[in-house]
Amino acid sequence: MSSLLTPLHHEAELRRLDALHELDVLDTAPDPDIDRLTALVASCLDMPICLVALADQDRFWLKSRHGVDWHEYPLQDSLCEPVLMSQQGVVCPHLGKDSRWRQHPLTQRGPQQLLFYAGEPLWSGTEVIGTLCVLDRRPRRDFGADQRHRLQAFAQVVSDALRNRQQRRLAEWERALHTLGPTATLLWMMDGPTPRLAHRSDNLPHIVGVEAARLLAAGAPLNALCHPADADVVRAIMSPTEGSQPHHGTFRLKHDGRWVRMLTHADQAQPPRLRAYLTDVSAQQALEAHNEATREHLQLALEAAQIGTWELNLQTGERLHGPRTIAMLGYEPDELQGDNTHWTELIHPADRDMVRTKISRRLALSDEQLQQLPVFSVEYRIRHKQGRYVWVQSYGKLVSRDEQGQPLRAVGTLMDITHAKVAERQRTQRQRVLDLVNTTQRAFLHGQDLKAAFDLLFEPLLDLTDSPFGFIGVVQRAADGRMSLRVPTMTDLSWDETSRHWHDSHMDTEGGLVFTQLDNLFGHVVTHDKVVISHHHGRHSASRGTPSGHPVIDSFMGLPLRHQNKVVGMIALANRSEGYTEEMVALLEPLAQMLGALIKARADEDARSKAAALWREQATVDSLTGLANRRRFFDLVARHIPQVRRYGGQATIVLMDLDHFKRINDTHGHASGDLVLKAFGKLLAASVRDTDLAARIGGEEFAIFMPSTSPHEALIPLERIRQRWASQPTECEGHSVAATVSIGVAGWSPGSDSPEQWLTLADEALYQAKGDGRNCIRVAG
């Protein structure tokens, strides 16, 4: 219908395709649940034919069928098109007397004639995605309002079944993803006075403990399992409203005292559902408690004694250090220079300007202002004699001015607060890692895009670990067992125009770099499944150096990503100024565990998609020759007939039969016959155009569909095929088998309203070719 080409309907078509893509129901394997519904509808409505037809861009794909063996049919001029366009049910008691379908091929006399149609739209949200229809080969004027109401109800059931299928798949994804991960999931149904637990991930006992997991499974409310002091926190987390921001909080479990962090959000579903993500943060809470105790101890130390002392002459720059200050930095009493310039050079470059600014502002204050805040404090890092940096807290006070009122002398104390700073940083880093885990996991669940998930966490990971360089790689294993590493996410390490072009082309067009040579430092991580930490890149036993011009690698850490004790990928980080430690390995363990689960989940989904694609290919490809099979050939021709009939133009069907093929089988055996069929199929595949379709439609029968081609135009390539086949014997186990082919050609004519009718014309021409002595071409008509 021409209305399909209007902008309005084009937008509706895009929305429909988006809805179908979200449901993931097109071109997939049969669904037993939908098939049972289809059979039930046919039985309840006393109809011989029932179809669940989903509207793709140019076809109706039969997700389920009862009473026919159709696979799909063209969208335009189909019986279901009025339902799709009007988004309302359609009933036609007698198709042969309805002006819309009187000339339709399916209503014409013959064994496939259809005379009754009733269809209702299938909905996904606000979009019609297809139809549920019933058909009969006789008129049905007895199909009244009661039967139509039943068909409408069944259409709603089928629509719900398609949506539920998608929700089941998402639930299976999430369950597989969380089985061994550091985050457990719970799903409560909010359809009663109290939440009802409908799902829990298998790793729940690892997160909340065996006893708490058992009580939750038995129906105990969550607030009954938490520490009484945290009951209000749990109630607040469990009460988000639909569309609100996720709620989160931390609480204790009363059985074993462990701390749990939980994030919840309300699903937009009916009945309402509450989804929760739980993480064991006991180690983090212990670190926070330790950090708080450390701060208390530091405060007591400041009040009780001066840890280290210093005195500064602000005009000469002379700086005197007490013994404890000198020892704090690892020096002997006479080793530390006594001038402020040297002390400033020891301050970490990132803190130097901050210290100068604070001191300058302090010295600019008047005596009246200083009386309000006589002591000032500043925290910074300073280099130890061994080269590492320690955190210090310095308290200072201006004690004298010269005759002109300029600051003259300041004194103060110095305390080593490295331990407290490290503890604080560890707490912050642990929280950042947990946030990264949750953010990345949710992004992957939403889009199922592994590279997008890697890209999302990559820059935060580099920032978290203070690493200028890094990559995330996925292990690939070839059929022969050889291992390679695909790197979809990495820092640009190119060092000249050639390497930059190579890097950009692989990242843009091939989904990342692929490393097949793994006998090096980073390859050692995946080939030996072990953590690699190196602070002298060239000295490690697995190091093979770097290419000429490659940026220098000062330090390196490789962390394997595992799933069920099998390495599936790796994280590589390089050039952290303070090097890498086992503590950082432990810090990143939840992230590595989650990434291993994501890689495995993506691999499982890729395997499922590959299996589905193989199933579709096997359903449409001839296994012996690799050409299209009879079903695919007839489907393609059926889709083109309405276009040729409506818009005119040329199209040609070619039917071929290998001459005396039975004699080949009887003389040389069926194995040789198969080799002859394969050889002819290979010749056809190499000879036809990309727009043509070559198929094997029967034992030694082959066909070619040539769109936009007249029979006269087809004769040139067909004669070339005939001559090549006659002149190229097939080698079969030490002997040659010569064969010829007879060819019948038929262009489309107005009487060819079905593939069978059109092919009959080509068959008549083929019969004439055989009668004329074989090994020749004849054209119908």
CSV table of N, CA, C and O in Angstrom, one decimal, residues 33 121 371 445 729:
chain,number,residue,atom,x,y,z
A,33,ASP,N,6.0,-22.3,24.4
A,33,ASP,CA,4.9,-21.7,25.1
A,33,ASP,C,3.9,-21.0,24.1
A,33,ASP,O,2.7,-21.1,24.1
A,121,PRO,N,-4.6,-7.1,16.7
A,121,PRO,CA,-3.2,-6.7,16.9
A,121,PRO,C,-2.6,-7.2,18.1
A,121,PRO,O,-3.2,-7.4,19.1
A,371,GLN,N,45.3,36.8,66.4
A,371,GLN,CA,44.8,36.5,67.8
A,371,GLN,C,43.6,35.6,67.8
A,371,GLN,O,43.4,34.8,68.7
A,445,LEU,N,24.1,-4.9,32.2
A,445,LEU,CA,22.8,-5.5,32.2
A,445,LEU,C,21.8,-4.8,31.2
A,445,LEU,O,21.0,-5.4,30.6
A,729,PRO,N,35.3,-31.9,-16.4
A,729,PRO,CA,35.0,-33.1,-15.7
A,729,PRO,C,35.3,-33.0,-14.2
A,729,PRO,O,36.2,-32.2,-13.8
